[in-house]
PDB file of C-alpha atoms in Angstrom:
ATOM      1  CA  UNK X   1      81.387  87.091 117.096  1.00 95.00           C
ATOM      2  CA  UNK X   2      84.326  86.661 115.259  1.00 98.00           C
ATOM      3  CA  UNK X   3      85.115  87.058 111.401  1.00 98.00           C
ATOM      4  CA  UNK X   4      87.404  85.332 108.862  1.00 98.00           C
ATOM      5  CA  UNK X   5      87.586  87.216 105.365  1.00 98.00           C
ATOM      6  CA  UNK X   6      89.505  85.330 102.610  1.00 98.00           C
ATOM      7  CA  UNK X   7      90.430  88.394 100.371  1.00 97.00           C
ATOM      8  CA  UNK X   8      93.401  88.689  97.360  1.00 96.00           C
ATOM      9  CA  UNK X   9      95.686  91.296  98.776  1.00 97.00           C
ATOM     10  CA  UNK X  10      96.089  92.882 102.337  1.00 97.00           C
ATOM     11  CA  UNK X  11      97.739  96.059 101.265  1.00 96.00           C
ATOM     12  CA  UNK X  12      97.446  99.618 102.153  1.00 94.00           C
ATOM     13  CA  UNK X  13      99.497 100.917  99.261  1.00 91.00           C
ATOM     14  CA  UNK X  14      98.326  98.680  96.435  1.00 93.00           C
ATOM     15  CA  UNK X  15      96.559 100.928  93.468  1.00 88.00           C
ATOM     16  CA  UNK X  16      93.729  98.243  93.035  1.00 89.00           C
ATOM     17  CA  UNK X  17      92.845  97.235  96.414  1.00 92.00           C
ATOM     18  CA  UNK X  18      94.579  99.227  98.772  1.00 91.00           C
ATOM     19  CA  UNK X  19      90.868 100.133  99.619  1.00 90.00           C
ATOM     20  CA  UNK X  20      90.164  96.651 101.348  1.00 94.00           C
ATOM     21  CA  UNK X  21      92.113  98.180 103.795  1.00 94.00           C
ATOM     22  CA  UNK X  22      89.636 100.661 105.135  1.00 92.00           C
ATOM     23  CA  UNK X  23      86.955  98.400 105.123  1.00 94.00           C
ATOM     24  CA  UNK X  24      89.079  95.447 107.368  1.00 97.00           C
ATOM     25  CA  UNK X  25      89.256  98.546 109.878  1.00 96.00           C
ATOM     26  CA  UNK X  26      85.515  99.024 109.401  1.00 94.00           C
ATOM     27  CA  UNK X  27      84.704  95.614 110.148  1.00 96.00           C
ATOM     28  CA  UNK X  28      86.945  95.587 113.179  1.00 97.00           C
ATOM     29  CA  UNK X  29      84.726  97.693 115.033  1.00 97.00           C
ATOM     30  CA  UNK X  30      81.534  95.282 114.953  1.00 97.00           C
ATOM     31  CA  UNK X  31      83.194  91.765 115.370  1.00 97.00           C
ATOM     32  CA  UNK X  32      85.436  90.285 118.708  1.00 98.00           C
ATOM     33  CA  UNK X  33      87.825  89.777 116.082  1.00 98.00           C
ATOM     34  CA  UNK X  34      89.198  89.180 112.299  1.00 98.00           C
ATOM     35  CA  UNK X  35      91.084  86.558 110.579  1.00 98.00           C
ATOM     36  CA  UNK X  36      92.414  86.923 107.278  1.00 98.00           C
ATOM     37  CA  UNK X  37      93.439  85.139 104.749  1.00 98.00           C
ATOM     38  CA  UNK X  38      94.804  86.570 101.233  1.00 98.00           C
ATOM     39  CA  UNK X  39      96.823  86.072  98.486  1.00 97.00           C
ATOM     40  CA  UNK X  40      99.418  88.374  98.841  1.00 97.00           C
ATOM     41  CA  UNK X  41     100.242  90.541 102.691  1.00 97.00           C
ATOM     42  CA  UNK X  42     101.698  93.579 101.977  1.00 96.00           C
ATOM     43  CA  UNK X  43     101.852  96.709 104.096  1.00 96.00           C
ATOM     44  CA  UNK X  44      99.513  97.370 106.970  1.00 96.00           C
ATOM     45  CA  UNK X  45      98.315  98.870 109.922  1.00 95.00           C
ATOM     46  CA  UNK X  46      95.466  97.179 111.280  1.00 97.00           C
ATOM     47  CA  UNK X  47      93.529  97.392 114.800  1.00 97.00           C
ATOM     48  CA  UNK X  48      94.894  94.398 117.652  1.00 97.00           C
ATOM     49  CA  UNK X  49      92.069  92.207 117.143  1.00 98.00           C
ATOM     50  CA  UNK X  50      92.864  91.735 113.301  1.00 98.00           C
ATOM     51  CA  UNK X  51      95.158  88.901 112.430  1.00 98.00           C
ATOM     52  CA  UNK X  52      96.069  88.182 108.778  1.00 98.00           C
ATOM     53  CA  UNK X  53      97.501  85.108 107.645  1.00 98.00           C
ATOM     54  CA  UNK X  54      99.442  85.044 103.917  1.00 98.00           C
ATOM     55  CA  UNK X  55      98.465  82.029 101.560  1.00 98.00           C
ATOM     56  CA  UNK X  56     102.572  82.921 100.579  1.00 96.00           C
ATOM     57  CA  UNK X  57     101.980  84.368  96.780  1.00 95.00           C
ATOM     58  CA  UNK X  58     104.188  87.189  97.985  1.00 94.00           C
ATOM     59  CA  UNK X  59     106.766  84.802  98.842  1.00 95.00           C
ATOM     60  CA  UNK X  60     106.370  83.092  95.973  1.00 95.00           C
ATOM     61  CA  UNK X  61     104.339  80.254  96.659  1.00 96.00           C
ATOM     62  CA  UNK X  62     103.121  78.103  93.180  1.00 96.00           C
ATOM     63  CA  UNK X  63      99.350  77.425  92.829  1.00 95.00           C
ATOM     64  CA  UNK X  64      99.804  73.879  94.979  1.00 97.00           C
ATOM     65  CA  UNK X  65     101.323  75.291  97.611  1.00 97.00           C
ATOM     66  CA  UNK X  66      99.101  78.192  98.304  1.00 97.00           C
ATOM     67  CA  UNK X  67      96.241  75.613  98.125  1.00 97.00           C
ATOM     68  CA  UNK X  68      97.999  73.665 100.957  1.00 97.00           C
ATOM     69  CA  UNK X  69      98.442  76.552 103.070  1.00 98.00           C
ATOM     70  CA  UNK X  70      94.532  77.528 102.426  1.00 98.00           C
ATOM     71  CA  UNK X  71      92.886  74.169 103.504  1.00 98.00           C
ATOM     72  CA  UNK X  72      95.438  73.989 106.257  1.00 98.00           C
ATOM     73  CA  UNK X  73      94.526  77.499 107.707  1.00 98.00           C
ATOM     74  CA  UNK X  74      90.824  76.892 106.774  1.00 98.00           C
ATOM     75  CA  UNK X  75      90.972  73.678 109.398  1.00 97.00           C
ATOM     76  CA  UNK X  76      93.726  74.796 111.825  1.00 98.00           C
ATOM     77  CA  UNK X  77      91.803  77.869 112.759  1.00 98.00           C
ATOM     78  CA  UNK X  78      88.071  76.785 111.944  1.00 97.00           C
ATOM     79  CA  UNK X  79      87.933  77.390 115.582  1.00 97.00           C
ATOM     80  CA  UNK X  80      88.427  80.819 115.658  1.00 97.00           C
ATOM     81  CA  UNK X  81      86.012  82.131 113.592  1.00 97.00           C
ATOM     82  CA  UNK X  82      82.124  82.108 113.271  1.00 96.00           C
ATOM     83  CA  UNK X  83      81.294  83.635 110.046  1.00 98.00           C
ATOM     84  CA  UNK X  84      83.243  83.683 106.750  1.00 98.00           C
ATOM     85  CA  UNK X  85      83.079  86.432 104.019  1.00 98.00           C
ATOM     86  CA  UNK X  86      84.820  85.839 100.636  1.00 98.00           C
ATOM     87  CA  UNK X  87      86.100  89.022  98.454  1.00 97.00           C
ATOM     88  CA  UNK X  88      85.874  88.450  95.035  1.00 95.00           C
ATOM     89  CA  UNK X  89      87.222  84.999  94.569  1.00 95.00           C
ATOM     90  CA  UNK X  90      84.875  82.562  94.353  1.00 97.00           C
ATOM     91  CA  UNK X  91      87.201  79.682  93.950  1.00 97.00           C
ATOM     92  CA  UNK X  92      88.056  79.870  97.804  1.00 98.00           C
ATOM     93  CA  UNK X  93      84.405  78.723  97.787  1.00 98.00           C
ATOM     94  CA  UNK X  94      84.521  75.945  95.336  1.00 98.00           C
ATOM     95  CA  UNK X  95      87.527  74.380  97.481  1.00 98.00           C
ATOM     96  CA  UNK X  96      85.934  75.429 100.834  1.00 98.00           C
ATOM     97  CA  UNK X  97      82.136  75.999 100.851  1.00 98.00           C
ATOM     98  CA  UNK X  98      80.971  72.655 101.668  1.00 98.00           C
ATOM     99  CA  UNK X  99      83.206  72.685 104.624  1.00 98.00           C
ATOM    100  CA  UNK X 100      82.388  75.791 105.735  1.00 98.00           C
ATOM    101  CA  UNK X 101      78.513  75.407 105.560  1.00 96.00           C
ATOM    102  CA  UNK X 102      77.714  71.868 106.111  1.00 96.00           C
ATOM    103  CA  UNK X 103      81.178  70.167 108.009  1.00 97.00           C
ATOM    104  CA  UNK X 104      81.579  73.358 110.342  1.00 97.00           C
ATOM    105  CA  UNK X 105      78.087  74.913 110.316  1.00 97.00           C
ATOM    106  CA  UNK X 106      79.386  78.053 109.400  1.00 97.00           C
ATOM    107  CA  UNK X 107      77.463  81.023 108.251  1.00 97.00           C
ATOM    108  CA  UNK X 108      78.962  82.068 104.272  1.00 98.00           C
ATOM    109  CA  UNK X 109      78.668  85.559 102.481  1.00 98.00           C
ATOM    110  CA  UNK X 110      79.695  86.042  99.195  1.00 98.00           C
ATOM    111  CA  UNK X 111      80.966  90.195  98.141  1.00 97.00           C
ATOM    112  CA  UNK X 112      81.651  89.695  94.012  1.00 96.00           C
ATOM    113  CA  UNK X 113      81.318  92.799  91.553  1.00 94.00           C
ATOM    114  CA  UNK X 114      82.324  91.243  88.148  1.00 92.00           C
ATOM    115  CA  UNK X 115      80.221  91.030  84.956  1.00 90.00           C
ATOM    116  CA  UNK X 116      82.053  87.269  84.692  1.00 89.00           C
ATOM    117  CA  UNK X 117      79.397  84.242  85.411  1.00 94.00           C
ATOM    118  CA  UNK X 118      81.541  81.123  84.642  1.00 95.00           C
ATOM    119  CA  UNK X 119      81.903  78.053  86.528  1.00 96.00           C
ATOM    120  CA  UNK X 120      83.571  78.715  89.970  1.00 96.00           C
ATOM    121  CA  UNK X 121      80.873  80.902  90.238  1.00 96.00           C
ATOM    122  CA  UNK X 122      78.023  78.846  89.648  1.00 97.00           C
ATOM    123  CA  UNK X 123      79.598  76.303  92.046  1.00 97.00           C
ATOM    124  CA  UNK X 124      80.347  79.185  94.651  1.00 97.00           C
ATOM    125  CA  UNK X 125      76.905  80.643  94.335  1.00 97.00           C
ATOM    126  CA  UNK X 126      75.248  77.524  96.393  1.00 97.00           C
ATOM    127  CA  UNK X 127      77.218  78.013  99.668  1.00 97.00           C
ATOM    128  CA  UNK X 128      76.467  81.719 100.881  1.00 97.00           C
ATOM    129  CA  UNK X 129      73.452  82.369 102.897  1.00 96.00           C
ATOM    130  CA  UNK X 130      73.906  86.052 101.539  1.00 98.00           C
ATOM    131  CA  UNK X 131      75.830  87.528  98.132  1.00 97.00           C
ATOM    132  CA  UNK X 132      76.867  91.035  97.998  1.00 97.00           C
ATOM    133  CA  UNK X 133      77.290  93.144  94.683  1.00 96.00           C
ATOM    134  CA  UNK X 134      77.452  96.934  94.381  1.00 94.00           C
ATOM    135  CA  UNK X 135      74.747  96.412  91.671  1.00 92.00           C
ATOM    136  CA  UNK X 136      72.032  94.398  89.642  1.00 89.00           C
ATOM    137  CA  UNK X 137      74.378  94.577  86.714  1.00 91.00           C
ATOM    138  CA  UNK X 138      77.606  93.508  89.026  1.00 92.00           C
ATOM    139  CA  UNK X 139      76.190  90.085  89.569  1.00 93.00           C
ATOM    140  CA  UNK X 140      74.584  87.941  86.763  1.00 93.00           C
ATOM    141  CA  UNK X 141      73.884  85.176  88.133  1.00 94.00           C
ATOM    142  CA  UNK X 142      69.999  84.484  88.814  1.00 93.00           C
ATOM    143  CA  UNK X 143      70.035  83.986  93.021  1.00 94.00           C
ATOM    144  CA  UNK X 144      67.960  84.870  95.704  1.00 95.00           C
ATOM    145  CA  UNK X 145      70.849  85.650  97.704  1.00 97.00           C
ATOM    146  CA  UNK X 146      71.894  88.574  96.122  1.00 96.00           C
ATOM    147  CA  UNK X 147      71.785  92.249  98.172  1.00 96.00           C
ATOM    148  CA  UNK X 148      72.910  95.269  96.337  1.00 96.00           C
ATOM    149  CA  UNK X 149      74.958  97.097  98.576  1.00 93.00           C
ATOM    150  CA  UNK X 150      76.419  99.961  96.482  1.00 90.00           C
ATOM    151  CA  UNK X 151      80.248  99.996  96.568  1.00 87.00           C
ATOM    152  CA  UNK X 152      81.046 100.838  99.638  1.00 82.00           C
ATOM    153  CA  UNK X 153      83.323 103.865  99.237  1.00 82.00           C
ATOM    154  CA  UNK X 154      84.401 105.601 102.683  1.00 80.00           C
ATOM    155  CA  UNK X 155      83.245 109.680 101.971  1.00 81.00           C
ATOM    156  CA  UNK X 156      84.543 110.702 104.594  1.00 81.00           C
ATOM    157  CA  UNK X 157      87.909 110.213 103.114  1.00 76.00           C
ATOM    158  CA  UNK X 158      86.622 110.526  98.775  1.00 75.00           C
ATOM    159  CA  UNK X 159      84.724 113.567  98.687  1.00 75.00           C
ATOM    160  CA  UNK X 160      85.135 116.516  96.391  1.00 70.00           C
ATOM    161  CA  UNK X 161      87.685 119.310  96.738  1.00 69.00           C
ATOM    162  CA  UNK X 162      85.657 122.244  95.690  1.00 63.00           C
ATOM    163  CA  UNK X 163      87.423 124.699  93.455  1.00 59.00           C
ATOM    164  CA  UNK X 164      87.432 128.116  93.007  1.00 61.00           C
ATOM    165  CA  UNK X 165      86.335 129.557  89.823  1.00 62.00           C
ATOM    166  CA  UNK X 166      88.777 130.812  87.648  1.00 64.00           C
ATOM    167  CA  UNK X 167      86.981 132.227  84.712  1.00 64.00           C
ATOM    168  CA  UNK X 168      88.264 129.572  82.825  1.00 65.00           C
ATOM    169  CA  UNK X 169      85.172 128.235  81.277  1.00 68.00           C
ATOM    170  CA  UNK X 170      83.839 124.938  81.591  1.00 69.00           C
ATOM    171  CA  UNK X 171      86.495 121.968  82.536  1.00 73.00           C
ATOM    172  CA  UNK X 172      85.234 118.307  82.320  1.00 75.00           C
ATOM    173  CA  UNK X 173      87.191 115.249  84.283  1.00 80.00           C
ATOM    174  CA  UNK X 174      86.640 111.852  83.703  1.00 81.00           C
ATOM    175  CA  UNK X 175      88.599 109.082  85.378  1.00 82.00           C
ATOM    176  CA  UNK X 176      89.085 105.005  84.550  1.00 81.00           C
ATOM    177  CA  UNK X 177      91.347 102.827  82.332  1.00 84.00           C
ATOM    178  CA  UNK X 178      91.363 103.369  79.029  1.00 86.00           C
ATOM    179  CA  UNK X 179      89.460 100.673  77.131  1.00 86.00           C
ATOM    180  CA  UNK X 180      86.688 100.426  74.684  1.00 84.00           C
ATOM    181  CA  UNK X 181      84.368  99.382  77.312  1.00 81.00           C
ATOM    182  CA  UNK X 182      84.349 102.959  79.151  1.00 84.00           C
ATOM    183  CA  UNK X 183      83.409 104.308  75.462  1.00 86.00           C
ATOM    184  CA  UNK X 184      85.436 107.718  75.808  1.00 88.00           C
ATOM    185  CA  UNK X 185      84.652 108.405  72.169  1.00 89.00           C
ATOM    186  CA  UNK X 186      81.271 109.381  73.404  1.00 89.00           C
ATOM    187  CA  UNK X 187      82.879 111.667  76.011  1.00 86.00           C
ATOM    188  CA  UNK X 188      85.497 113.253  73.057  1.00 89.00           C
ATOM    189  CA  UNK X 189      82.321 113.493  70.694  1.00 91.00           C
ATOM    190  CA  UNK X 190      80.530 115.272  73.251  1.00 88.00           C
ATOM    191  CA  UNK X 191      83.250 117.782  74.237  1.00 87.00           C
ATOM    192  CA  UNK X 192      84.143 118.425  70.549  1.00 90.00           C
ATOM    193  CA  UNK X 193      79.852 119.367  69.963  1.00 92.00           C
ATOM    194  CA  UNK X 194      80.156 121.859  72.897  1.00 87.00           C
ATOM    195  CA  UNK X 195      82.993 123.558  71.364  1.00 87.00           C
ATOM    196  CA  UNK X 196      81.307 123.894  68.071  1.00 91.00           C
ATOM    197  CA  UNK X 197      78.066 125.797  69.500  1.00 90.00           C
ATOM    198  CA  UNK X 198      81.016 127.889  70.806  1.00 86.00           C
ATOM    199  CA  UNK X 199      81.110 127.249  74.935  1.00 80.00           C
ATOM    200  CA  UNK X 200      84.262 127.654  75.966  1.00 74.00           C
TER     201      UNK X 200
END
């Protein structure tokens, strides 16, 4: 069976989703092959039976000509691929969908993890057989569809470094952008009542 994945960025060093990376090798063990298709190709190093294809953002493509090059490689390759899986941009479904599920009888999945229900989505929503979402909360859109896979983090590669203790009392981490979303006053306000009832 072979795969085509329609994802932003194909990049092992990019901060935000150099993880995709891992899971294209993942997948690359369970189908004949891969197709992509993203946004932007950057650095790789992907197994032989992966092929990506840039829509040409990183060679600075405008919006109408990455569209061309996205319904061309949607029909000049429709051959070599069975199913489709879209990462997090449900507009490749708005433009494609249809196509996919009712022109080429193609089998659709969905993977979105976004709080956002706007249009594209509720346009997108009706082509997937299947929609992915590392939680209830992640996808807020009433469906059927929906499976709640978790997110998907490789642990053989993020797992904790264990420490040694260093008599240095209690030390708290917490990691994520900085916005009033993540409420880290709670976390500040919470640190500040330990040190009052005097832990160290």
């Amino acid at each position: 069976m072979n795969l085509l994945i329609v994802t932003q960025k194909v990049s092992v060093n990019d901060p935000i989703l150099g993880f995709f990376h891992r899971w294209i090798i993942e997948f690359s063990k369970h189908f004949e092959s891969i197709i992509i298709f993203c946004l932007e190709e950057g650095e790789h190093n992907l197994p032989s039976n992966v092929k990506v294809y840039s829509l040409g953002k990183d060679r600075g493509f405008g919006k109408f000509s990455v569209l061309k090059t996205f319904i061309s490689l949607v029909w000049n390759k429709r051959k070599e691929y069975d199913r489709v899986l879209v990462h997090m941009n449900p507009i490749y479904l708005v433009i494609a969908g249809f196509v996919w599920r009712f022109v080429f009888r193609k089998k659709v999945f969905l993977w979105y993890t976004h709080k956002s229900v706007d249009l594209k989505l509720r346009i997108a929503e009706k082509f997937p057989s299947k929609i992915f979402t590392a939680s209830k909360e992640s996808f807020r859109l009433p469906s059927r569809k929906v499976i709640v896979t978790r997110h998907g983090i490789d642990t053989n590669i993020f797992k904790p470094d264990y420490i040694k203790k260093d008599g240095r009392g209690l030390r708290m981490l917490t990691v994520g952008r900085i916005s009033r979303s993540k409420s880290y006053f709670v976390f500040i306000r919470a640190l500040s009542m330990l040190v009052n009832k005097g832990l160290d």
